[in-house]
């Protein structure tokens, strides 16, 4: 009896396997950059099967499965899909930002744009509606074909202070309200808790008081979740680090970081999660310097491009109240990033893309370039954006090319360790072992007709 049951069980599981499993795929003859931080390895190969990596190693040790699909990647570079640990989604059509735009369709369109840029996972920082939880649940149920997404739902802002997007954040006025607001987000199933401590260059009357930030951090930790803080001022960063905040979502941008903050961050294991250098850099321009670069403008509509080039927009940005301050802010952010890295503070990579004028996917490539400008080696920058970022967002199955990990992969034509800008030479992108459209092969859904023909004769699906 027992034997019969076992035989039937074995038969059933074999039948299930033969239905579920596609043929394994072998990628071979490439240079491996595996996301762990170790040096690149030429003449590598890997096998993935049913969305996961089953083997990786020297090409000479490859045992070719009999039914495998083999992809020869001679001359190419394979790394884990990039992770952007600071984004926003569902807020913007072209350059217009409106909370009423937030929809499943728009969020998924943007997650496909991220994937097309080789960014196969993102962490969204506190500006989501509850629509996000359904999208995430579906992503985690089936093998997704867009960027995987981690969310903090609605971030917590002190009433009347700076933070996030009105209507999508959670204003609190007291420590008790803050604890309750954390509980509400936890009940929805958030991946972490976001809070803002800022007053927008003093334009707003207050910043979140320390008793409230302490309540939020403690309550998040009670639920075993991370608390990630938007900061601007050195003074607030010190307080938050001493209160046990898990990470900073931006650099300190008012003053040079000092020994006291660095010591506090090291004592409490505070992570410099994102420096958001591309965000700060974008504010210094009246016209972004890459509008004619197809790697950028393929992902936006002709209407948005025309607006970005318009003299009206340039005049408006130049007349902005804080425009003259932004170069100084960027300079401090670059220097503080370097100081923290030299001091041994752990760091990830995030762009803060998603709000109007800060473009999904493209900005992470710019961020990597700026992280290198701040003092990282290309290998350090890429390790931060893959293996380290996966750990920081709590994604155990992502970020490195190792057996058991998801087959989320970025294949490049040129060596990103020789020049970090080579992350833009995207050959192909895989999410869960499935090839997804790259930025060279797609345009945004709404602009598909228009965008064909405006890319110097490059047709859809071609490089
Ligand atoms: Zn942000």
Coordinates of C-alpha atoms and ligand atoms in Angstrom, one line a residue:
X1 CA 0.0 0.0 0.0
X2 CA 2.7 2.4 1.1
X3 CA 4.8 1.5 -1.9
X4 CA 1.8 2.0 -4.3
X5 CA 1.2 5.4 -2.9
X6 CA 4.8 6.3 -3.3
X7 CA 4.9 5.0 -6.9
X8 CA 1.7 7.0 -7.8
X9 CA 3.2 10.1 -6.1
X10 CA 6.4 9.8 -8.1
X11 CA 4.4 9.3 -11.3
X12 CA 2.3 12.4 -10.6
X13 CA 5.3 14.6 -9.8
X14 CA 7.1 13.4 -12.9
X15 CA 4.0 14.3 -15.0
X16 CA 3.8 17.7 -13.4
X17 CA 7.5 18.3 -14.1
X18 CA 7.2 17.4 -17.7
X19 CA 4.4 19.9 -18.1
X20 CA 6.0 22.7 -16.1
X21 CA 9.5 22.6 -17.4
X22 CA 10.7 24.1 -20.6
X23 CA 14.0 23.0 -22.0
X24 CA 17.0 24.4 -20.2
X25 CA 18.8 27.3 -21.7
X26 CA 22.6 27.6 -21.9
X27 CA 24.4 30.9 -22.3
X28 CA 28.0 30.4 -23.2
X29 CA 31.3 32.0 -24.2
X30 CA 30.7 35.2 -22.3
X31 CA 32.6 37.2 -19.6
X32 CA 30.9 36.8 -16.3
X33 CA 30.4 39.6 -13.8
X34 CA 28.5 37.7 -11.1
X35 CA 27.4 40.5 -8.7
X36 CA 29.3 39.2 -5.7
X37 CA 32.1 41.7 -6.2
X38 CA 34.7 39.2 -7.5
X39 CA 36.6 40.0 -10.7
X40 CA 35.1 39.2 -14.0
X41 CA 35.6 35.7 -15.5
X42 CA 36.1 35.3 -19.2
X43 CA 35.1 32.1 -21.1
X44 CA 32.1 31.4 -18.8
X45 CA 28.8 29.6 -19.2
X46 CA 25.6 29.2 -17.3
X47 CA 22.5 27.1 -17.4
X48 CA 19.0 28.2 -16.4
X49 CA 16.0 26.1 -16.2
X50 CA 12.4 27.0 -15.3
X51 CA 13.4 30.6 -14.5
X52 CA 16.3 29.8 -12.2
X53 CA 20.0 29.5 -12.6
X54 CA 21.0 25.8 -12.2
X55 CA 24.7 26.0 -13.0
X56 CA 27.4 28.6 -13.7
X57 CA 31.1 28.0 -14.3
X58 CA 34.0 27.9 -16.8
X59 CA 32.8 27.0 -20.3
X60 CA 35.3 24.1 -20.3
X61 CA 33.4 22.5 -17.4
X62 CA 30.0 22.9 -19.1
X63 CA 28.0 19.6 -19.4
X64 CA 25.5 20.4 -22.1
X65 CA 22.0 19.1 -21.3
X66 CA 20.8 17.1 -24.2
X67 CA 17.6 19.2 -24.8
X68 CA 19.1 22.6 -24.1
X69 CA 18.7 25.8 -26.2
X70 CA 22.2 27.2 -26.6
X71 CA 22.9 30.9 -26.9
X72 CA 26.4 31.8 -28.0
X73 CA 27.4 35.1 -26.4
X74 CA 31.0 35.4 -27.7
X75 CA 32.4 38.8 -26.9
X76 CA 29.5 39.7 -24.5
X77 CA 29.3 40.4 -20.8
X78 CA 26.7 38.9 -18.6
X79 CA 25.8 40.3 -15.2
X80 CA 22.8 40.1 -12.9
X81 CA 19.9 42.4 -13.8
X82 CA 20.4 45.8 -12.2
X83 CA 18.4 46.8 -9.2
X84 CA 17.3 50.4 -8.5
X85 CA 16.6 50.6 -4.8
X86 CA 14.9 54.1 -5.0
X87 CA 12.1 54.7 -7.5
X88 CA 8.5 55.9 -7.7
X89 CA 5.9 54.4 -10.1
X90 CA 2.5 55.3 -11.5
X91 CA 2.8 59.0 -11.0
X92 CA 3.6 60.5 -14.4
X93 CA 2.4 60.6 -18.0
X94 CA 5.0 62.2 -20.2
X95 CA 6.0 65.1 -17.9
X96 CA 2.7 65.6 -16.1
X97 CA 2.5 64.3 -12.6
X98 CA -0.9 63.5 -11.1
X99 CA -1.9 61.1 -8.4
X100 CA -5.0 60.3 -10.3
X101 CA -2.9 58.7 -13.1
X102 CA -2.0 55.8 -10.7
X103 CA -3.2 52.6 -12.3
X104 CA -2.2 49.1 -12.8
X105 CA -1.7 49.7 -16.5
X106 CA 0.7 52.7 -15.9
X107 CA 2.7 51.0 -13.2
X108 CA 3.2 47.9 -15.3
X109 CA 4.1 50.0 -18.3
X110 CA 6.8 51.6 -16.3
X111 CA 8.0 48.3 -14.8
X112 CA 8.4 47.1 -18.4
X113 CA 10.5 50.2 -19.2
X114 CA 12.7 49.5 -16.2
X115 CA 13.2 45.9 -17.5
X116 CA 13.9 47.2 -21.0
X117 CA 16.8 49.2 -19.5
X118 CA 18.2 46.1 -17.8
X119 CA 16.8 47.1 -14.4
X120 CA 15.0 43.9 -13.4
X121 CA 14.0 44.9 -9.8
X122 CA 13.0 48.2 -8.2
X123 CA 12.1 49.3 -4.7
X124 CA 9.3 51.9 -4.6
X125 CA 9.7 54.5 -1.8
X126 CA 6.4 55.4 -0.2
X127 CA 4.2 56.8 -3.0
X128 CA 2.0 53.8 -3.9
X129 CA -1.8 53.3 -3.8
X130 CA -3.1 49.9 -2.7
X131 CA -3.2 48.9 -6.4
X132 CA 0.5 48.0 -5.9
X133 CA -0.2 45.0 -3.7
X134 CA -2.2 43.2 -6.4
X135 CA 0.5 43.8 -9.0
X136 CA 3.1 42.5 -6.5
X137 CA 1.0 39.5 -5.6
X138 CA 0.6 38.5 -9.3
X139 CA 4.3 39.0 -9.9
X140 CA 5.2 36.7 -7.1
X141 CA 2.6 34.1 -8.1
X142 CA 3.8 33.7 -11.7
X143 CA 7.1 34.2 -13.5
X144 CA 7.0 37.9 -14.3
X145 CA 8.2 39.6 -17.5
X146 CA 8.7 43.0 -16.1
X147 CA 10.9 44.5 -13.3
X148 CA 10.1 42.9 -9.9
X149 CA 8.8 45.4 -7.4
X150 CA 9.2 45.9 -3.7
X151 CA 7.0 48.5 -2.0
X152 CA 6.5 50.5 1.3
X153 CA 3.0 51.4 0.3
X154 CA 2.3 54.9 1.7
X155 CA 5.3 56.5 3.4
X156 CA 4.9 58.5 6.6
X157 CA 5.3 62.3 6.6
X158 CA 4.9 64.7 9.4
X159 CA 1.8 66.9 8.9
X160 CA 2.8 70.1 7.1
X161 CA 6.4 69.1 6.4
X162 CA 8.0 67.9 3.2
X163 CA 7.5 64.4 1.9
X164 CA 6.4 62.4 -1.0
X165 CA 3.2 63.1 -3.0
X166 CA 0.1 64.5 -1.3
X167 CA -2.7 62.0 -1.5
X168 CA -0.2 59.1 -1.6
X169 CA 1.7 59.6 1.6
X170 CA 0.4 59.1 5.2
X171 CA 0.5 62.3 7.2
X172 CA 0.9 61.9 11.0
X173 CA 1.0 64.5 13.8
X174 CA 1.9 62.5 16.9
X175 CA 3.9 59.4 17.9
X176 CA 0.8 57.5 18.6
X177 CA -0.6 58.3 15.1
X178 CA 2.8 57.3 13.6
X179 CA 2.7 53.9 15.3
X180 CA -0.8 53.3 14.1
X181 CA 0.1 54.3 10.6
X182 CA 3.0 51.8 10.6
X183 CA 0.6 49.1 11.7
X184 CA -1.7 49.9 8.9
X185 CA 1.0 49.7 6.3
X186 CA 2.2 46.4 7.8
X187 CA -1.3 45.0 7.6
X188 CA -1.3 45.7 3.9
X189 CA 1.9 43.6 3.5
X190 CA 4.6 46.3 2.8
X191 CA 8.2 45.2 2.4
X192 CA 9.6 48.1 4.5
X193 CA 8.6 51.5 6.0
X194 CA 9.4 54.8 4.5
X195 CA 9.6 58.2 6.3
X196 CA 10.5 61.7 5.3
X197 CA 12.5 64.2 7.4
X198 CA 12.8 67.4 5.4
X199 CA 11.5 70.9 5.0
X200 CA 12.4 71.6 1.4
X201 CA 15.2 74.2 1.9
X202 CA 13.2 75.7 4.8
X203 CA 10.2 76.5 2.6
X204 CA 8.0 74.5 4.9
X205 CA 7.5 75.3 8.5
X206 CA 8.8 72.1 10.1
X207 CA 10.5 68.7 9.8
X208 CA 9.4 65.5 11.5
X209 CA 10.2 65.7 15.2
X210 CA 12.6 63.1 16.7
X211 CA 9.9 61.5 18.9
X212 CA 7.8 60.7 15.8
X213 CA 10.7 59.3 13.8
X214 CA 11.7 57.2 16.8
X215 CA 8.2 55.8 17.1
X216 CA 8.1 54.9 13.4
X217 CA 11.5 53.2 13.5
X218 CA 10.7 51.3 16.7
X219 CA 7.3 50.2 15.3
X220 CA 8.8 49.0 12.0
X221 CA 11.4 47.0 13.9
X222 CA 8.7 45.5 16.1
X223 CA 7.3 44.1 12.9
X224 CA 10.8 43.1 11.7
X225 CA 10.7 45.5 8.9
X226 CA 13.3 48.1 7.9
X227 CA 12.7 51.8 8.2
X228 CA 14.2 53.9 5.4
X229 CA 14.4 57.6 5.8
X230 CA 14.5 60.5 3.3
X231 CA 17.0 62.9 4.6
X232 CA 18.6 66.2 3.5
X233 CA 20.2 67.7 6.6
X234 CA 23.3 66.4 8.5
X235 CA 21.7 67.1 11.8
X236 CA 18.6 64.9 11.0
X237 CA 20.9 62.1 9.7
X238 CA 22.7 62.0 13.0
X239 CA 19.5 61.8 15.0
X240 CA 18.0 59.1 12.7
X241 CA 21.2 57.0 12.8
X242 CA 21.2 57.1 16.6
X243 CA 17.6 56.1 16.6
X244 CA 18.4 53.0 14.6
X245 CA 17.1 53.9 11.2
X246 CA 18.1 51.2 8.7
X247 CA 19.0 53.3 5.7
X248 CA 19.1 56.7 4.1
X249 CA 17.3 57.1 0.9
X250 CA 19.4 60.1 -0.2
X251 CA 22.8 61.7 0.7
X252 CA 23.3 64.3 3.3
X253 CA 23.1 67.4 1.1
X254 CA 23.5 70.5 3.3
X255 CA 26.9 70.0 4.9
X256 CA 29.9 67.6 4.6
X257 CA 29.3 64.4 6.6
X258 CA 31.5 64.5 9.7
X259 CA 33.2 61.9 11.8
X260 CA 30.3 61.9 14.3
X261 CA 27.8 60.8 11.7
X262 CA 30.1 58.3 10.1
X263 CA 30.8 56.8 13.6
X264 CA 27.1 56.7 14.4
X265 CA 26.3 55.0 11.1
X266 CA 28.9 52.4 11.6
X267 CA 27.8 51.8 15.2
X268 CA 24.2 51.3 14.2
X269 CA 24.9 49.6 10.8
X270 CA 23.1 52.4 9.0
X271 CA 23.2 51.9 5.2
X272 CA 23.7 54.7 2.7
X273 CA 21.0 53.0 0.6
X274 CA 21.0 55.5 -2.3
X275 CA 22.9 58.6 -3.0
X276 CA 20.4 59.6 -5.8
X277 CA 23.2 61.6 -7.6
X278 CA 21.2 61.5 -10.9
X279 CA 18.3 63.2 -9.1
X280 CA 20.6 66.0 -7.8
X281 CA 22.4 66.3 -11.2
X282 CA 19.1 66.5 -13.1
X283 CA 18.1 69.6 -11.1
X284 CA 21.2 71.4 -12.3
X285 CA 20.1 71.5 -15.9
X286 CA 17.5 73.6 -17.7
X287 CA 17.9 71.1 -20.6
X288 CA 19.1 67.5 -19.8
X289 CA 22.3 66.8 -21.7
X290 CA 21.2 63.5 -23.3
X291 CA 18.0 64.4 -25.1
X292 CA 19.3 63.4 -28.5
X293 CA 20.8 60.1 -27.2
X294 CA 18.6 57.2 -28.5
X295 CA 19.3 55.3 -25.4
X296 CA 17.4 58.0 -23.5
X297 CA 14.8 59.2 -26.0
X298 CA 13.5 55.8 -27.1
X299 CA 11.7 55.5 -23.8
X300 CA 9.8 58.7 -24.0
X301 CA 7.2 60.1 -26.3
X302 CA 7.9 62.8 -29.0
X303 CA 5.6 65.1 -27.1
X304 CA 7.6 64.8 -23.9
X305 CA 10.8 65.2 -25.8
X306 CA 9.5 68.4 -27.4
X307 CA 8.6 69.8 -24.0
X308 CA 12.0 68.9 -22.6
X309 CA 13.6 70.9 -25.4
X310 CA 11.2 73.9 -25.2
X311 CA 12.6 77.3 -24.3
X312 CA 9.5 77.8 -22.1
X313 CA 10.5 74.9 -19.9
X314 CA 14.1 76.1 -19.7
X315 CA 13.1 79.6 -18.7
X316 CA 10.8 78.2 -16.0
X317 CA 13.5 75.9 -14.6
X318 CA 16.1 78.6 -14.6
X319 CA 13.7 80.9 -12.7
X320 CA 13.0 78.3 -10.1
X321 CA 13.5 79.5 -6.5
X322 CA 16.3 77.0 -5.8
X323 CA 17.9 76.6 -9.2
X324 CA 21.1 78.4 -8.2
X325 CA 21.5 76.1 -5.2
X326 CA 21.4 72.8 -7.0
X327 CA 25.0 72.7 -8.3
X328 CA 26.2 73.1 -4.7
X329 CA 23.8 70.4 -3.5
X330 CA 25.1 68.0 -6.2
X331 CA 28.7 68.8 -5.2
X332 CA 28.1 68.0 -1.6
X333 CA 26.3 64.8 -2.5
X334 CA 29.2 63.6 -4.6
X335 CA 31.7 64.5 -1.9
X336 CA 29.7 62.9 0.9
X337 CA 29.3 59.7 -1.1
X338 CA 33.0 59.5 -1.5
X339 CA 33.6 60.2 2.3
X340 CA 31.1 57.5 3.3
X341 CA 32.6 54.9 1.0
X342 CA 36.1 55.7 2.2
X343 CA 34.9 55.4 5.8
X344 CA 33.5 51.9 5.1
X345 CA 29.8 52.7 5.3
X346 CA 27.8 50.1 3.4
X347 CA 26.1 51.5 0.3
X348 CA 23.6 50.6 -2.4
X349 CA 22.5 52.4 -5.6
X350 CA 19.2 54.2 -6.2
X351 CA 18.2 56.9 -8.6
X352 CA 14.9 58.3 -7.3
X353 CA 13.5 58.1 -10.8
X354 CA 9.8 58.2 -11.5
X355 CA 8.7 61.7 -10.6
X356 CA 8.3 64.2 -13.5
X357 CA 11.6 64.8 -15.3
X358 CA 13.4 61.8 -13.7
X359 CA 13.2 58.9 -16.1
X360 CA 12.7 55.2 -15.3
X361 CA 15.6 53.0 -16.1
X362 CA 17.7 55.5 -17.9
X363 CA 18.5 57.3 -14.6
X364 CA 20.0 54.2 -13.0
X365 CA 22.7 54.1 -15.8
X366 CA 23.4 57.8 -15.2
X367 CA 23.5 57.0 -11.4
X368 CA 26.1 54.3 -12.0
X369 CA 28.2 56.8 -14.0
X370 CA 27.9 59.4 -11.2
X371 CA 28.8 56.8 -8.5
X372 CA 32.0 56.2 -10.4
X373 CA 32.5 59.9 -10.6
X374 CA 32.1 60.0 -6.8
X375 CA 35.0 57.6 -6.4
X376 CA 33.8 54.0 -6.9
X377 CA 35.4 51.6 -9.3
X378 CA 33.0 50.3 -12.0
X379 CA 33.1 46.9 -10.3
X380 CA 32.1 48.4 -6.9
X381 CA 29.3 50.4 -8.5
X382 CA 27.9 47.3 -10.3
X383 CA 28.3 45.1 -7.2
X384 CA 26.3 47.8 -5.3
X385 CA 23.6 47.8 -7.9
X386 CA 23.3 44.0 -8.0
X387 CA 24.4 41.8 -5.1
X388 CA 24.3 44.5 -2.5
X389 CA 21.1 46.1 -3.6
X390 CA 19.4 42.6 -3.5
X391 CA 20.4 42.3 0.1
X392 CA 19.3 45.8 1.0
X393 CA 15.8 45.3 -0.5
X394 CA 15.5 41.8 1.1
X395 CA 15.5 39.9 -2.2
X396 CA 17.2 36.6 -1.4
X397 CA 16.8 35.2 -4.9
X398 CA 18.2 38.2 -6.8
X399 CA 21.4 40.1 -7.4
X400 CA 24.0 37.5 -8.1
X401 CA 24.6 34.8 -10.7
X402 CA 24.7 31.7 -8.6
X403 CA 22.8 28.4 -8.7
X404 CA 19.3 28.8 -7.2
X405 CA 19.0 32.5 -8.0
X406 CA 16.4 33.8 -10.5
X407 CA 17.7 34.0 -14.0
X408 CA 17.4 37.9 -14.2
X409 CA 20.3 38.8 -16.4
X410 CA 21.7 41.7 -18.3
X411 CA 23.8 40.9 -21.4
X412 CA 26.1 43.7 -22.7
X413 CA 28.0 44.2 -25.9
X414 CA 30.9 46.1 -24.2
X415 CA 32.8 45.7 -20.9
X416 CA 31.2 47.9 -18.2
X417 CA 34.4 47.4 -16.0
X418 CA 36.4 49.2 -18.7
X419 CA 33.9 52.1 -18.9
X420 CA 30.8 52.2 -16.7
X421 CA 28.9 53.9 -19.5
X422 CA 29.1 50.5 -21.3
X423 CA 26.1 49.4 -19.2
X424 CA 24.1 51.2 -22.0
X425 CA 25.3 48.7 -24.6
X426 CA 22.4 46.4 -23.9
X427 CA 22.3 43.3 -26.0
X428 CA 19.5 41.4 -24.2
X429 CA 17.7 41.2 -20.9
X430 CA 16.2 38.2 -19.1
X431 CA 13.6 38.2 -16.4
X432 CA 13.0 34.8 -14.8
X433 CA 14.9 33.2 -17.8
X434 CA 12.6 34.8 -20.4
X435 CA 14.1 37.3 -22.9
X436 CA 12.2 40.6 -22.6
X437 CA 12.2 43.6 -25.0
X438 CA 15.2 45.9 -24.6
X439 CA 15.1 49.6 -24.8
X440 CA 16.4 49.3 -28.4
X441 CA 13.4 47.2 -29.4
X442 CA 10.5 49.0 -27.7
X443 CA 8.9 52.3 -27.3
X444 CA 6.3 53.2 -24.7
X445 CA 3.0 51.6 -25.6
X446 CA 1.2 54.9 -26.3
X447 CA 3.9 56.1 -28.7
X448 CA 4.7 52.9 -30.6
X449 CA 3.6 54.3 -34.0
X450 CA 5.3 57.7 -33.5
X451 CA 8.5 56.3 -32.2
X452 CA 9.1 54.0 -35.1
X453 CA 11.0 56.0 -37.6
X454 CA 12.4 58.6 -35.2
X455 CA 15.3 56.4 -34.1
X456 CA 17.6 56.8 -37.1
X457 CA 16.1 53.9 -39.0
X458 CA 16.5 51.4 -36.2
X459 CA 13.4 49.2 -36.4
X460 CA 11.7 47.5 -33.5
X461 CA 13.5 44.4 -32.4
X462 CA 16.8 45.5 -34.0
X463 CA 19.9 47.0 -32.6
Ligands
LIG1 ZN1 12.1 59.3 -3.8

